[in-house]
Structures are given as structure tokens and as C-alpha cells.
């Protein structure tokens, strides 16, 4: 089944998605990662995306939806996708349903990681991401793992949009545009809310229980 991991920036979606990928053989479809890859190209589209991400603003639905369609077209990922960071507004949620129906797929579960703004600030300010494998760590909480990371510590970088002003902007945009689609998903039977301020392992165990069903 396909899963949507839903929650504000810094809720732990990426971290949990990485566990699900390993344990349950899933494919993580993070629109943030796809867009950051696209922004590396020295093209007008690349710089447009780079600017929007740096300011914590949304990239146009049209661009995100096109990237999404490309991935869903790949049969390798069929019914094994974790959507991380998508959909982020009602239009994207509706578009996802259209594309999934086209590819004869659906959403098996929507998991909402709920966290407060205070917790998010702390998590994001300490976050470092490996530019090679996209694994994320926290400088305050994962010092040992950072030192032992197989790609090498030099590849662990702070994301440009992980600074306090942009974090607050991203959270506010989330509350305005993304939180309203919670109403849309929470009415469905396959919706679960998890307290995202729990320890990482506790959240993973709750997600594992959901995926066993
Ligand atoms: P994330 O890695 O999910 O925190 O996303 C980082 C940034 O990428 C966001 O702040 C947006 O600028 C952009 N982005 C990621 N996913 C989307 C999306 N579904 N729609 C629009 N912009 C997105």
C-alpha cells in the first residue's frame, strides 16, 4: 500500500520515512529532495526552485505535480511509496488522487506526526543532512551517529532553509496551506495521528504496528 506521512516541517517525516524504506522495502518520495536535486541544475527552473526553497516558499504546484507524475509512472514503486512532504495543499491532494487513479493505485494509510512549533524550532536548528545519501541527523541529539556516518562527516551539511527566520516562515505557511488538508484526510478511516514529540523509536514502533495490519 502507499502511505502519506504528513506533518509540519521538522516533524520527523524524513527520519521515519528512512526507517520504513529499510524495514518494509518502501520507496521514499520526498518532494523536498526531488526539488533540491532539480535546484542543483544550472537552469532557469533550477534557480527559480532554489530561490523559493531558500525563502521557505512553496514551489508552484505545476512543477511539483509534474515531478510526482514522473515518479508514479515508474512501476518499480507501485504500491510501495511513502509520500513525504506531498501533498502540501488541497490542490496537490486532489491532484494526487487523480494521478493515483490513473495508475490504478490508492493511499492505504495517512499518518499525521503532530508536533509543536517550539519542538520544531529546536529540531530544525540542529539538523544536518548528508548531501550524498539524504540521511538526516541532529547535532544536539545524534553526535555519535554523525561521527560514524559511512558517507563521511564532510558530506553532512546544514540546509540553507534551516535557519530560524525561514523555519518560522515554513511553519506559518504549513499552518495556512497544509494544515487545512488535515480535515480532508482525518475524516477518512485509514488516518492515524501520532504524537511527533515522542522518542524516534517510539514513533517508529507505532508506525510499524500500523504497517503490519
Ligand atoms: P521539505 O524537504 O519537505 O522540508 O521541503 C523543503 C522545501 O521544498 C519547502 O519549504 C518548499 O519550498 C519545497 N517543497 C517541498 N515539497 C513541496 C510541495 N509539495 N509543494 C511545494 N513546495 C514544496
JSON list of C-alpha atoms and ligand atoms in Angstrom, two decimals:
[
{"chain": "A", "resi": 1, "resn": "UNK", "atom": "CA", "xyz": [0.00, 0.00, 0.00]},
{"chain": "A", "resi": 2, "resn": "UNK", "atom": "CA", "xyz": [1.03, 3.62, -0.45]},
{"chain": "A", "resi": 3, "resn": "UNK", "atom": "CA", "xyz": [1.36, 5.84, 2.63]},
{"chain": "A", "resi": 4, "resn": "UNK", "atom": "CA", "xyz": [1.21, 9.58, 3.20]},
{"chain": "A", "resi": 5, "resn": "UNK", "atom": "CA", "xyz": [3.44, 10.86, 6.02]},
{"chain": "A", "resi": 6, "resn": "UNK", "atom": "CA", "xyz": [2.04, 14.16, 6.98]},
{"chain": "A", "resi": 7, "resn": "UNK", "atom": "CA", "xyz": [3.10, 16.91, 9.42]},
{"chain": "A", "resi": 8, "resn": "UNK", "atom": "CA", "xyz": [4.86, 20.28, 9.77]},
{"chain": "A", "resi": 9, "resn": "UNK", "atom": "CA", "xyz": [8.47, 20.79, 8.67]},
{"chain": "A", "resi": 10, "resn": "UNK", "atom": "CA", "xyz": [10.71, 19.16, 11.28]},
{"chain": "A", "resi": 11, "resn": "UNK", "atom": "CA", "xyz": [8.01, 16.75, 12.48]},
{"chain": "A", "resi": 12, "resn": "UNK", "atom": "CA", "xyz": [10.28, 13.79, 11.68]},
{"chain": "A", "resi": 13, "resn": "UNK", "atom": "CA", "xyz": [8.71, 12.69, 8.40]},
{"chain": "A", "resi": 14, "resn": "UNK", "atom": "CA", "xyz": [12.07, 12.20, 6.67]},
{"chain": "A", "resi": 15, "resn": "UNK", "atom": "CA", "xyz": [13.56, 10.28, 9.61]},
{"chain": "A", "resi": 16, "resn": "UNK", "atom": "CA", "xyz": [10.60, 7.93, 9.87]},
{"chain": "A", "resi": 17, "resn": "UNK", "atom": "CA", "xyz": [10.39, 7.50, 6.11]},
{"chain": "A", "resi": 18, "resn": "UNK", "atom": "CA", "xyz": [14.01, 6.30, 6.11]},
{"chain": "A", "resi": 19, "resn": "UNK", "atom": "CA", "xyz": [13.12, 3.58, 8.66]},
{"chain": "A", "resi": 20, "resn": "UNK", "atom": "CA", "xyz": [10.10, 2.45, 6.67]},
{"chain": "A", "resi": 21, "resn": "UNK", "atom": "CA", "xyz": [12.19, 2.29, 3.50]},
{"chain": "A", "resi": 22, "resn": "UNK", "atom": "CA", "xyz": [14.71, -0.02, 5.20]},
{"chain": "A", "resi": 23, "resn": "UNK", "atom": "CA", "xyz": [12.37, -2.23, 7.18]},
{"chain": "A", "resi": 24, "resn": "UNK", "atom": "CA", "xyz": [9.44, -2.56, 4.80]},
{"chain": "A", "resi": 25, "resn": "UNK", "atom": "CA", "xyz": [11.20, -2.13, 1.47]},
{"chain": "A", "resi": 26, "resn": "UNK", "atom": "CA", "xyz": [9.44, 1.08, 0.51]},
{"chain": "A", "resi": 27, "resn": "UNK", "atom": "CA", "xyz": [10.39, 3.98, -1.73]},
{"chain": "A", "resi": 28, "resn": "UNK", "atom": "CA", "xyz": [10.51, 7.45, -0.13]},
{"chain": "A", "resi": 29, "resn": "UNK", "atom": "CA", "xyz": [9.05, 10.07, -2.40]},
{"chain": "A", "resi": 30, "resn": "UNK", "atom": "CA", "xyz": [10.10, 13.36, -0.82]},
{"chain": "A", "resi": 31, "resn": "UNK", "atom": "CA", "xyz": [9.17, 16.35, -2.96]},
{"chain": "A", "resi": 32, "resn": "UNK", "atom": "CA", "xyz": [11.71, 18.40, -0.95]},
{"chain": "A", "resi": 33, "resn": "UNK", "atom": "CA", "xyz": [14.51, 16.01, -2.02]},
{"chain": "A", "resi": 34, "resn": "UNK", "atom": "CA", "xyz": [13.27, 15.92, -5.63]},
{"chain": "A", "resi": 35, "resn": "UNK", "atom": "CA", "xyz": [13.17, 19.73, -5.74]},
{"chain": "A", "resi": 36, "resn": "UNK", "atom": "CA", "xyz": [16.60, 20.13, -4.12]},
{"chain": "A", "resi": 37, "resn": "UNK", "atom": "CA", "xyz": [18.01, 17.75, -6.77]},
{"chain": "A", "resi": 38, "resn": "UNK", "atom": "CA", "xyz": [16.33, 19.80, -9.51]},
{"chain": "A", "resi": 39, "resn": "UNK", "atom": "CA", "xyz": [17.71, 23.05, -7.99]},
{"chain": "A", "resi": 40, "resn": "UNK", "atom": "CA", "xyz": [21.27, 21.75, -8.45]},
{"chain": "A", "resi": 41, "resn": "UNK", "atom": "CA", "xyz": [20.91, 22.11, -12.22]},
{"chain": "A", "resi": 42, "resn": "UNK", "atom": "CA", "xyz": [22.18, 25.38, -13.58]},
{"chain": "A", "resi": 43, "resn": "UNK", "atom": "CA", "xyz": [18.92, 26.14, -15.44]},
{"chain": "A", "resi": 44, "resn": "UNK", "atom": "CA", "xyz": [16.26, 28.88, -15.08]},
{"chain": "A", "resi": 45, "resn": "UNK", "atom": "CA", "xyz": [13.96, 26.29, -13.49]},
{"chain": "A", "resi": 46, "resn": "UNK", "atom": "CA", "xyz": [16.76, 25.19, -11.13]},
{"chain": "A", "resi": 47, "resn": "UNK", "atom": "CA", "xyz": [17.42, 28.74, -9.91]},
{"chain": "A", "resi": 48, "resn": "UNK", "atom": "CA", "xyz": [13.69, 29.50, -9.58]},
{"chain": "A", "resi": 49, "resn": "UNK", "atom": "CA", "xyz": [13.29, 26.46, -7.32]},
{"chain": "A", "resi": 50, "resn": "UNK", "atom": "CA", "xyz": [16.45, 27.33, -5.38]},
{"chain": "A", "resi": 51, "resn": "UNK", "atom": "CA", "xyz": [15.11, 30.85, -4.63]},
{"chain": "A", "resi": 52, "resn": "UNK", "atom": "CA", "xyz": [11.72, 29.63, -3.44]},
{"chain": "A", "resi": 53, "resn": "UNK", "atom": "CA", "xyz": [13.21, 26.94, -1.20]},
{"chain": "A", "resi": 54, "resn": "UNK", "atom": "CA", "xyz": [15.73, 29.38, 0.31]},
{"chain": "A", "resi": 55, "resn": "UNK", "atom": "CA", "xyz": [12.84, 31.66, 1.32]},
{"chain": "A", "resi": 56, "resn": "UNK", "atom": "CA", "xyz": [10.74, 28.82, 2.65]},
{"chain": "A", "resi": 57, "resn": "UNK", "atom": "CA", "xyz": [8.07, 29.42, 0.00]},
{"chain": "A", "resi": 58, "resn": "UNK", "atom": "CA", "xyz": [6.17, 26.74, -1.91]},
{"chain": "A", "resi": 59, "resn": "UNK", "atom": "CA", "xyz": [7.29, 25.71, -5.36]},
{"chain": "A", "resi": 60, "resn": "UNK", "atom": "CA", "xyz": [4.46, 26.01, -7.94]},
{"chain": "A", "resi": 61, "resn": "UNK", "atom": "CA", "xyz": [2.00, 23.09, -7.93]},
{"chain": "A", "resi": 62, "resn": "UNK", "atom": "CA", "xyz": [2.52, 22.61, -11.66]},
{"chain": "A", "resi": 63, "resn": "UNK", "atom": "CA", "xyz": [6.25, 21.87, -11.17]},
{"chain": "A", "resi": 64, "resn": "UNK", "atom": "CA", "xyz": [5.73, 19.61, -8.16]},
{"chain": "A", "resi": 65, "resn": "UNK", "atom": "CA", "xyz": [2.88, 17.71, -9.81]},
{"chain": "A", "resi": 66, "resn": "UNK", "atom": "CA", "xyz": [4.99, 17.06, -12.91]},
{"chain": "A", "resi": 67, "resn": "UNK", "atom": "CA", "xyz": [7.80, 15.61, -10.78]},
{"chain": "A", "resi": 68, "resn": "UNK", "atom": "CA", "xyz": [5.24, 13.49, -8.95]},
{"chain": "A", "resi": 69, "resn": "UNK", "atom": "CA", "xyz": [3.74, 12.11, -12.14]},
{"chain": "A", "resi": 70, "resn": "UNK", "atom": "CA", "xyz": [7.19, 11.12, -13.41]},
{"chain": "A", "resi": 71, "resn": "UNK", "atom": "CA", "xyz": [7.83, 9.06, -10.27]},
{"chain": "A", "resi": 72, "resn": "UNK", "atom": "CA", "xyz": [4.40, 7.41, -10.20]},
{"chain": "A", "resi": 73, "resn": "UNK", "atom": "CA", "xyz": [4.93, 6.37, -13.79]},
{"chain": "A", "resi": 74, "resn": "UNK", "atom": "CA", "xyz": [7.75, 4.11, -12.59]},
{"chain": "A", "resi": 75, "resn": "UNK", "atom": "CA", "xyz": [6.25, 0.66, -11.99]},
{"chain": "A", "resi": 76, "resn": "UNK", "atom": "CA", "xyz": [9.11, -0.26, -9.65]},
{"chain": "A", "resi": 77, "resn": "UNK", "atom": "CA", "xyz": [7.49, 1.95, -6.98]},
{"chain": "A", "resi": 78, "resn": "UNK", "atom": "CA", "xyz": [3.98, 0.60, -7.43]},
{"chain": "A", "resi": 79, "resn": "UNK", "atom": "CA", "xyz": [2.07, 0.46, -4.11]},
{"chain": "A", "resi": 80, "resn": "UNK", "atom": "CA", "xyz": [5.32, 0.90, -2.14]},
{"chain": "A", "resi": 81, "resn": "UNK", "atom": "CA", "xyz": [5.53, 4.69, -1.91]},
{"chain": "A", "resi": 82, "resn": "UNK", "atom": "CA", "xyz": [5.79, 6.85, 1.19]},
{"chain": "A", "resi": 83, "resn": "UNK", "atom": "CA", "xyz": [4.77, 10.37, 0.26]},
{"chain": "A", "resi": 84, "resn": "UNK", "atom": "CA", "xyz": [6.89, 12.71, 2.37]},
{"chain": "A", "resi": 85, "resn": "UNK", "atom": "CA", "xyz": [6.10, 16.42, 2.05]},
{"chain": "A", "resi": 86, "resn": "UNK", "atom": "CA", "xyz": [3.37, 15.88, -0.54]},
{"chain": "A", "resi": 87, "resn": "UNK", "atom": "CA", "xyz": [0.53, 16.79, -0.79]},
{"chain": "A", "resi": 88, "resn": "UNK", "atom": "CA", "xyz": [1.01, 20.19, 0.85]},
{"chain": "A", "resi": 89, "resn": "UNK", "atom": "CA", "xyz": [-2.22, 21.90, -0.14]},
{"chain": "A", "resi": 90, "resn": "UNK", "atom": "CA", "xyz": [-5.74, 20.98, -1.28]},
{"chain": "A", "resi": 91, "resn": "UNK", "atom": "CA", "xyz": [-4.89, 21.28, -4.98]},
{"chain": "A", "resi": 92, "resn": "UNK", "atom": "CA", "xyz": [-1.99, 18.84, -4.59]},
{"chain": "A", "resi": 93, "resn": "UNK", "atom": "CA", "xyz": [-4.18, 16.46, -2.56]},
{"chain": "A", "resi": 94, "resn": "UNK", "atom": "CA", "xyz": [-6.78, 16.43, -5.32]},
{"chain": "A", "resi": 95, "resn": "UNK", "atom": "CA", "xyz": [-4.13, 16.08, -7.98]},
{"chain": "A", "resi": 96, "resn": "UNK", "atom": "CA", "xyz": [-2.61, 13.12, -6.15]},
{"chain": "A", "resi": 97, "resn": "UNK", "atom": "CA", "xyz": [-5.95, 11.32, -6.24]},
{"chain": "A", "resi": 98, "resn": "UNK", "atom": "CA", "xyz": [-6.27, 11.92, -9.97]},
{"chain": "A", "resi": 99, "resn": "UNK", "atom": "CA", "xyz": [-2.74, 10.64, -10.72]},
{"chain": "A", "resi": 100, "resn": "UNK", "atom": "CA", "xyz": [-3.12, 7.63, -8.42]},
{"chain": "A", "resi": 101, "resn": "UNK", "atom": "CA", "xyz": [-6.43, 6.67, -10.03]},
{"chain": "A", "resi": 102, "resn": "UNK", "atom": "CA", "xyz": [-4.78, 6.95, -13.44]},
{"chain": "A", "resi": 103, "resn": "UNK", "atom": "CA", "xyz": [-2.10, 4.49, -12.33]},
{"chain": "A", "resi": 104, "resn": "UNK", "atom": "CA", "xyz": [-4.70, 2.28, -10.57]},
{"chain": "A", "resi": 105, "resn": "UNK", "atom": "CA", "xyz": [-3.27, 2.89, -7.12]},
{"chain": "A", "resi": 106, "resn": "UNK", "atom": "CA", "xyz": [-4.52, 4.42, -3.89]},
{"chain": "A", "resi": 107, "resn": "UNK", "atom": "CA", "xyz": [-3.49, 5.57, -0.41]},
{"chain": "A", "resi": 108, "resn": "UNK", "atom": "CA", "xyz": [-3.52, 2.75, 2.14]},
{"chain": "A", "resi": 109, "resn": "UNK", "atom": "CA", "xyz": [-2.75, 4.94, 5.12]},
{"chain": "A", "resi": 110, "resn": "UNK", "atom": "CA", "xyz": [-2.26, 8.57, 6.13]},
{"chain": "A", "resi": 111, "resn": "UNK", "atom": "CA", "xyz": [-0.07, 9.11, 9.19]},
{"chain": "A", "resi": 112, "resn": "UNK", "atom": "CA", "xyz": [0.00, 12.54, 10.82]},
{"chain": "A", "resi": 113, "resn": "UNK", "atom": "CA", "xyz": [3.01, 13.41, 13.00]},
{"chain": "A", "resi": 114, "resn": "UNK", "atom": "CA", "xyz": [1.79, 16.18, 15.27]},
{"chain": "A", "resi": 115, "resn": "UNK", "atom": "CA", "xyz": [4.45, 18.46, 16.86]},
{"chain": "A", "resi": 116, "resn": "UNK", "atom": "CA", "xyz": [4.50, 21.91, 18.44]},
{"chain": "A", "resi": 117, "resn": "UNK", "atom": "CA", "xyz": [6.27, 24.93, 16.92]},
{"chain": "A", "resi": 118, "resn": "UNK", "atom": "CA", "xyz": [8.77, 25.04, 19.86]},
{"chain": "A", "resi": 119, "resn": "UNK", "atom": "CA", "xyz": [9.91, 21.42, 19.32]},
{"chain": "A", "resi": 120, "resn": "UNK", "atom": "CA", "xyz": [10.24, 22.01, 15.61]},
{"chain": "A", "resi": 121, "resn": "UNK", "atom": "CA", "xyz": [12.48, 25.04, 16.06]},
{"chain": "A", "resi": 122, "resn": "UNK", "atom": "CA", "xyz": [14.90, 23.01, 18.18]},
{"chain": "A", "resi": 123, "resn": "UNK", "atom": "CA", "xyz": [14.94, 20.05, 15.81]},
{"chain": "A", "resi": 124, "resn": "UNK", "atom": "CA", "xyz": [15.43, 22.05, 12.65]},
{"chain": "A", "resi": 125, "resn": "UNK", "atom": "CA", "xyz": [18.13, 24.31, 14.05]},
{"chain": "A", "resi": 126, "resn": "UNK", "atom": "CA", "xyz": [20.22, 21.21, 14.85]},
{"chain": "A", "resi": 127, "resn": "UNK", "atom": "CA", "xyz": [19.51, 19.33, 11.61]},
{"chain": "A", "resi": 128, "resn": "UNK", "atom": "CA", "xyz": [22.27, 18.28, 9.24]},
{"chain": "A", "resi": 129, "resn": "UNK", "atom": "CA", "xyz": [21.63, 16.34, 6.03]},
{"chain": "A", "resi": 130, "resn": "UNK", "atom": "CA", "xyz": [24.03, 14.10, 4.10]},
{"chain": "A", "resi": 131, "resn": "UNK", "atom": "CA", "xyz": [24.38, 15.52, 0.59]},
{"chain": "A", "resi": 132, "resn": "UNK", "atom": "CA", "xyz": [25.19, 12.01, -0.71]},
{"chain": "A", "resi": 133, "resn": "UNK", "atom": "CA", "xyz": [22.50, 9.77, 0.84]},
{"chain": "A", "resi": 134, "resn": "UNK", "atom": "CA", "xyz": [19.97, 12.32, 2.23]},
{"chain": "A", "resi": 135, "resn": "UNK", "atom": "CA", "xyz": [20.12, 10.80, 5.74]},
{"chain": "A", "resi": 136, "resn": "UNK", "atom": "CA", "xyz": [19.36, 13.43, 8.39]},
{"chain": "A", "resi": 137, "resn": "UNK", "atom": "CA", "xyz": [20.86, 13.79, 11.88]},
{"chain": "A", "resi": 138, "resn": "UNK", "atom": "CA", "xyz": [20.60, 16.28, 14.71]},
{"chain": "A", "resi": 139, "resn": "UNK", "atom": "CA", "xyz": [23.75, 17.93, 16.03]},
{"chain": "A", "resi": 140, "resn": "UNK", "atom": "CA", "xyz": [22.26, 18.10, 19.54]},
{"chain": "A", "resi": 141, "resn": "UNK", "atom": "CA", "xyz": [20.92, 14.55, 19.72]},
{"chain": "A", "resi": 142, "resn": "UNK", "atom": "CA", "xyz": [22.95, 12.32, 17.35]},
{"chain": "A", "resi": 143, "resn": "UNK", "atom": "CA", "xyz": [26.60, 13.31, 17.92]},
{"chain": "A", "resi": 144, "resn": "UNK", "atom": "CA", "xyz": [27.86, 9.65, 17.88]},
{"chain": "A", "resi": 145, "resn": "UNK", "atom": "CA", "xyz": [26.00, 8.72, 14.69]},
{"chain": "A", "resi": 146, "resn": "UNK", "atom": "CA", "xyz": [27.30, 11.86, 12.98]},
{"chain": "A", "resi": 147, "resn": "UNK", "atom": "CA", "xyz": [30.91, 10.90, 13.72]},
{"chain": "A", "resi": 148, "resn": "UNK", "atom": "CA", "xyz": [30.34, 7.36, 12.40]},
{"chain": "A", "resi": 149, "resn": "UNK", "atom": "CA", "xyz": [28.30, 8.21, 9.30]},
{"chain": "A", "resi": 150, "resn": "UNK", "atom": "CA", "xyz": [29.61, 6.00, 6.44]},
{"chain": "A", "resi": 151, "resn": "UNK", "atom": "CA", "xyz": [29.50, 8.74, 3.75]},
{"chain": "A", "resi": 152, "resn": "UNK", "atom": "CA", "xyz": [31.88, 10.83, 5.89]},
{"chain": "A", "resi": 153, "resn": "UNK", "atom": "CA", "xyz": [31.26, 13.81, 8.13]},
{"chain": "A", "resi": 154, "resn": "UNK", "atom": "CA", "xyz": [32.30, 16.29, 5.42]},
{"chain": "A", "resi": 155, "resn": "UNK", "atom": "CA", "xyz": [29.15, 15.47, 3.46]},
{"chain": "A", "resi": 156, "resn": "UNK", "atom": "CA", "xyz": [26.85, 16.45, 6.34]},
{"chain": "A", "resi": 157, "resn": "UNK", "atom": "CA", "xyz": [25.58, 19.93, 5.55]},
{"chain": "A", "resi": 158, "resn": "UNK", "atom": "CA", "xyz": [23.07, 22.34, 7.00]},
{"chain": "A", "resi": 159, "resn": "UNK", "atom": "CA", "xyz": [20.22, 23.01, 4.61]},
{"chain": "A", "resi": 160, "resn": "UNK", "atom": "CA", "xyz": [20.06, 26.68, 3.57]},
{"chain": "A", "resi": 161, "resn": "UNK", "atom": "CA", "xyz": [16.41, 26.84, 4.59]},
{"chain": "A", "resi": 162, "resn": "UNK", "atom": "CA", "xyz": [17.16, 25.52, 8.10]},
{"chain": "A", "resi": 163, "resn": "UNK", "atom": "CA", "xyz": [17.61, 28.95, 9.74]},
{"chain": "A", "resi": 164, "resn": "UNK", "atom": "CA", "xyz": [15.24, 30.44, 12.29]},
{"chain": "A", "resi": 165, "resn": "UNK", "atom": "CA", "xyz": [13.51, 33.02, 10.04]},
{"chain": "A", "resi": 166, "resn": "UNK", "atom": "CA", "xyz": [12.89, 30.53, 7.27]},
{"chain": "A", "resi": 167, "resn": "UNK", "atom": "CA", "xyz": [11.81, 27.84, 9.75]},
{"chain": "A", "resi": 168, "resn": "UNK", "atom": "CA", "xyz": [9.17, 30.17, 11.17]},
{"chain": "A", "resi": 169, "resn": "UNK", "atom": "CA", "xyz": [8.05, 31.16, 7.65]},
{"chain": "A", "resi": 170, "resn": "UNK", "atom": "CA", "xyz": [7.80, 27.48, 6.65]},
{"chain": "A", "resi": 171, "resn": "UNK", "atom": "CA", "xyz": [5.79, 26.66, 9.78]},
{"chain": "A", "resi": 172, "resn": "UNK", "atom": "CA", "xyz": [3.39, 29.55, 9.16]},
{"chain": "A", "resi": 173, "resn": "UNK", "atom": "CA", "xyz": [2.93, 28.53, 5.53]},
{"chain": "A", "resi": 174, "resn": "UNK", "atom": "CA", "xyz": [2.29, 24.99, 6.72]},
{"chain": "A", "resi": 175, "resn": "UNK", "atom": "CA", "xyz": [-0.43, 26.18, 9.13]},
{"chain": "A", "resi": 176, "resn": "UNK", "atom": "CA", "xyz": [-2.08, 28.23, 6.39]},
{"chain": "A", "resi": 177, "resn": "UNK", "atom": "CA", "xyz": [-1.86, 25.89, 3.41]},
{"chain": "A", "resi": 178, "resn": "UNK", "atom": "CA", "xyz": [-1.14, 22.40, 4.60]},
{"chain": "A", "resi": 179, "resn": "UNK", "atom": "CA", "xyz": [-2.95, 22.03, 7.91]},
{"chain": "A", "resi": 180, "resn": "UNK", "atom": "CA", "xyz": [-6.38, 22.56, 6.28]},
{"chain": "A", "resi": 181, "resn": "UNK", "atom": "CA", "xyz": [-5.95, 19.34, 4.32]},
{"chain": "A", "resi": 182, "resn": "UNK", "atom": "CA", "xyz": [-5.85, 17.52, 7.64]},
{"chain": "A", "resi": 183, "resn": "UNK", "atom": "CA", "xyz": [-9.62, 17.94, 7.73]},
{"chain": "A", "resi": 184, "resn": "UNK", "atom": "CA", "xyz": [-9.75, 16.25, 4.37]},
{"chain": "A", "resi": 185, "resn": "UNK", "atom": "CA", "xyz": [-7.64, 13.25, 5.43]},
{"chain": "A", "resi": 186, "resn": "UNK", "atom": "CA", "xyz": [-8.69, 12.93, 9.07]},
{"chain": "A", "resi": 187, "resn": "UNK", "atom": "CA", "xyz": [-12.27, 12.11, 8.04]},
{"chain": "A", "resi": 188, "resn": "UNK", "atom": "CA", "xyz": [-11.05, 9.00, 6.24]},
{"chain": "A", "resi": 189, "resn": "UNK", "atom": "CA", "xyz": [-10.91, 5.65, 8.06]},
{"chain": "A", "resi": 190, "resn": "UNK", "atom": "CA", "xyz": [-7.25, 4.98, 7.22]},
{"chain": "A", "resi": 191, "resn": "UNK", "atom": "CA", "xyz": [-5.98, 8.04, 9.14]},
{"chain": "A", "resi": 192, "resn": "UNK", "atom": "CA", "xyz": [-3.80, 7.88, 12.29]},
{"chain": "A", "resi": 193, "resn": "UNK", "atom": "CA", "xyz": [-2.40, 10.74, 14.37]},
{"chain": "A", "resi": 194, "resn": "UNK", "atom": "CA", "xyz": [0.87, 10.11, 16.24]},
{"chain": "A", "resi": 195, "resn": "UNK", "atom": "CA", "xyz": [2.44, 12.37, 18.85]},
{"chain": "A", "resi": 196, "resn": "UNK", "atom": "CA", "xyz": [5.55, 13.50, 16.94]},
{"chain": "A", "resi": 197, "resn": "UNK", "atom": "CA", "xyz": [7.27, 14.73, 20.11]},
{"chain": "A", "resi": 198, "resn": "UNK", "atom": "CA", "xyz": [7.77, 11.11, 21.30]},
{"chain": "A", "resi": 199, "resn": "UNK", "atom": "CA", "xyz": [11.20, 9.45, 21.02]},
{"chain": "A", "resi": 200, "resn": "UNK", "atom": "CA", "xyz": [12.11, 8.43, 17.46]},
{"chain": "A", "resi": 201, "resn": "UNK", "atom": "CA", "xyz": [11.97, 4.69, 18.35]},
{"chain": "A", "resi": 202, "resn": "UNK", "atom": "CA", "xyz": [8.51, 5.04, 19.92]},
{"chain": "A", "resi": 203, "resn": "UNK", "atom": "CA", "xyz": [7.17, 6.67, 16.78]},
{"chain": "A", "resi": 204, "resn": "UNK", "atom": "CA", "xyz": [8.81, 4.02, 14.58]},
{"chain": "A", "resi": 205, "resn": "UNK", "atom": "CA", "xyz": [7.18, 1.28, 16.65]},
{"chain": "A", "resi": 206, "resn": "UNK", "atom": "CA", "xyz": [3.73, 2.89, 16.29]},
{"chain": "A", "resi": 207, "resn": "UNK", "atom": "CA", "xyz": [4.24, 3.16, 12.53]},
{"chain": "A", "resi": 208, "resn": "UNK", "atom": "CA", "xyz": [5.36, -0.48, 12.36]},
{"chain": "A", "resi": 209, "resn": "UNK", "atom": "CA", "xyz": [2.14, -1.50, 14.11]},
{"chain": "A", "resi": 210, "resn": "UNK", "atom": "CA", "xyz": [0.11, 0.36, 11.52]},
{"chain": "A", "resi": 211, "resn": "UNK", "atom": "CA", "xyz": [2.02, -1.21, 8.62]},
{"chain": "A", "resi": 212, "resn": "UNK", "atom": "CA", "xyz": [1.58, -4.74, 9.99]},
{"chain": "A", "resi": 213, "resn": "UNK", "atom": "CA", "xyz": [-2.19, -4.54, 9.60]},
{"chain": "B", "resi": 1, "resn": "LIG", "atom": "P1", "xyz": [10.94, 19.67, 2.82]},
{"chain": "B", "resi": 1, "resn": "LIG", "atom": "O1", "xyz": [12.20, 18.97, 2.47]},
{"chain": "B", "resi": 1, "resn": "LIG", "atom": "O2", "xyz": [9.72, 18.78, 2.71]},
{"chain": "B", "resi": 1, "resn": "LIG", "atom": "O3", "xyz": [11.02, 20.38, 4.15]},
{"chain": "B", "resi": 1, "resn": "LIG", "atom": "O4", "xyz": [10.73, 20.83, 1.71]},
{"chain": "B", "resi": 1, "resn": "LIG", "atom": "C1", "xyz": [11.67, 21.86, 1.53]},
{"chain": "B", "resi": 1, "resn": "LIG", "atom": "C2", "xyz": [11.11, 22.93, 0.63]},
{"chain": "B", "resi": 1, "resn": "LIG", "atom": "O5", "xyz": [10.82, 22.39, -0.68]},
{"chain": "B", "resi": 1, "resn": "LIG", "atom": "C3", "xyz": [9.78, 23.54, 1.08]},
{"chain": "B", "resi": 1, "resn": "LIG", "atom": "O6", "xyz": [9.96, 24.56, 2.05]},
{"chain": "B", "resi": 1, "resn": "LIG", "atom": "C4", "xyz": [9.24, 24.08, -0.25]},
{"chain": "B", "resi": 1, "resn": "LIG", "atom": "O7", "xyz": [9.94, 25.26, -0.64]},
{"chain": "B", "resi": 1, "resn": "LIG", "atom": "C5", "xyz": [9.64, 22.99, -1.22]},
{"chain": "B", "resi": 1, "resn": "LIG", "atom": "N1", "xyz": [8.60, 21.92, -1.32]},
{"chain": "B", "resi": 1, "resn": "LIG", "atom": "C6", "xyz": [8.72, 20.63, -0.88]},
{"chain": "B", "resi": 1, "resn": "LIG", "atom": "N2", "xyz": [7.61, 19.92, -1.14]},
{"chain": "B", "resi": 1, "resn": "LIG", "atom": "C7", "xyz": [6.75, 20.79, -1.74]},
{"chain": "B", "resi": 1, "resn": "LIG", "atom": "C8", "xyz": [5.42, 20.67, -2.24]},
{"chain": "B", "resi": 1, "resn": "LIG", "atom": "N3", "xyz": [4.73, 19.51, -2.16]},
{"chain": "B", "resi": 1, "resn": "LIG", "atom": "N4", "xyz": [4.85, 21.76, -2.81]},
{"chain": "B", "resi": 1, "resn": "LIG", "atom": "C9", "xyz": [5.52, 22.94, -2.90]},
{"chain": "B", "resi": 1, "resn": "LIG", "atom": "N5", "xyz": [6.77, 23.13, -2.45]},
{"chain": "B", "resi": 1, "resn": "LIG", "atom": "C10", "xyz": [7.39, 22.06, -1.87]}
]
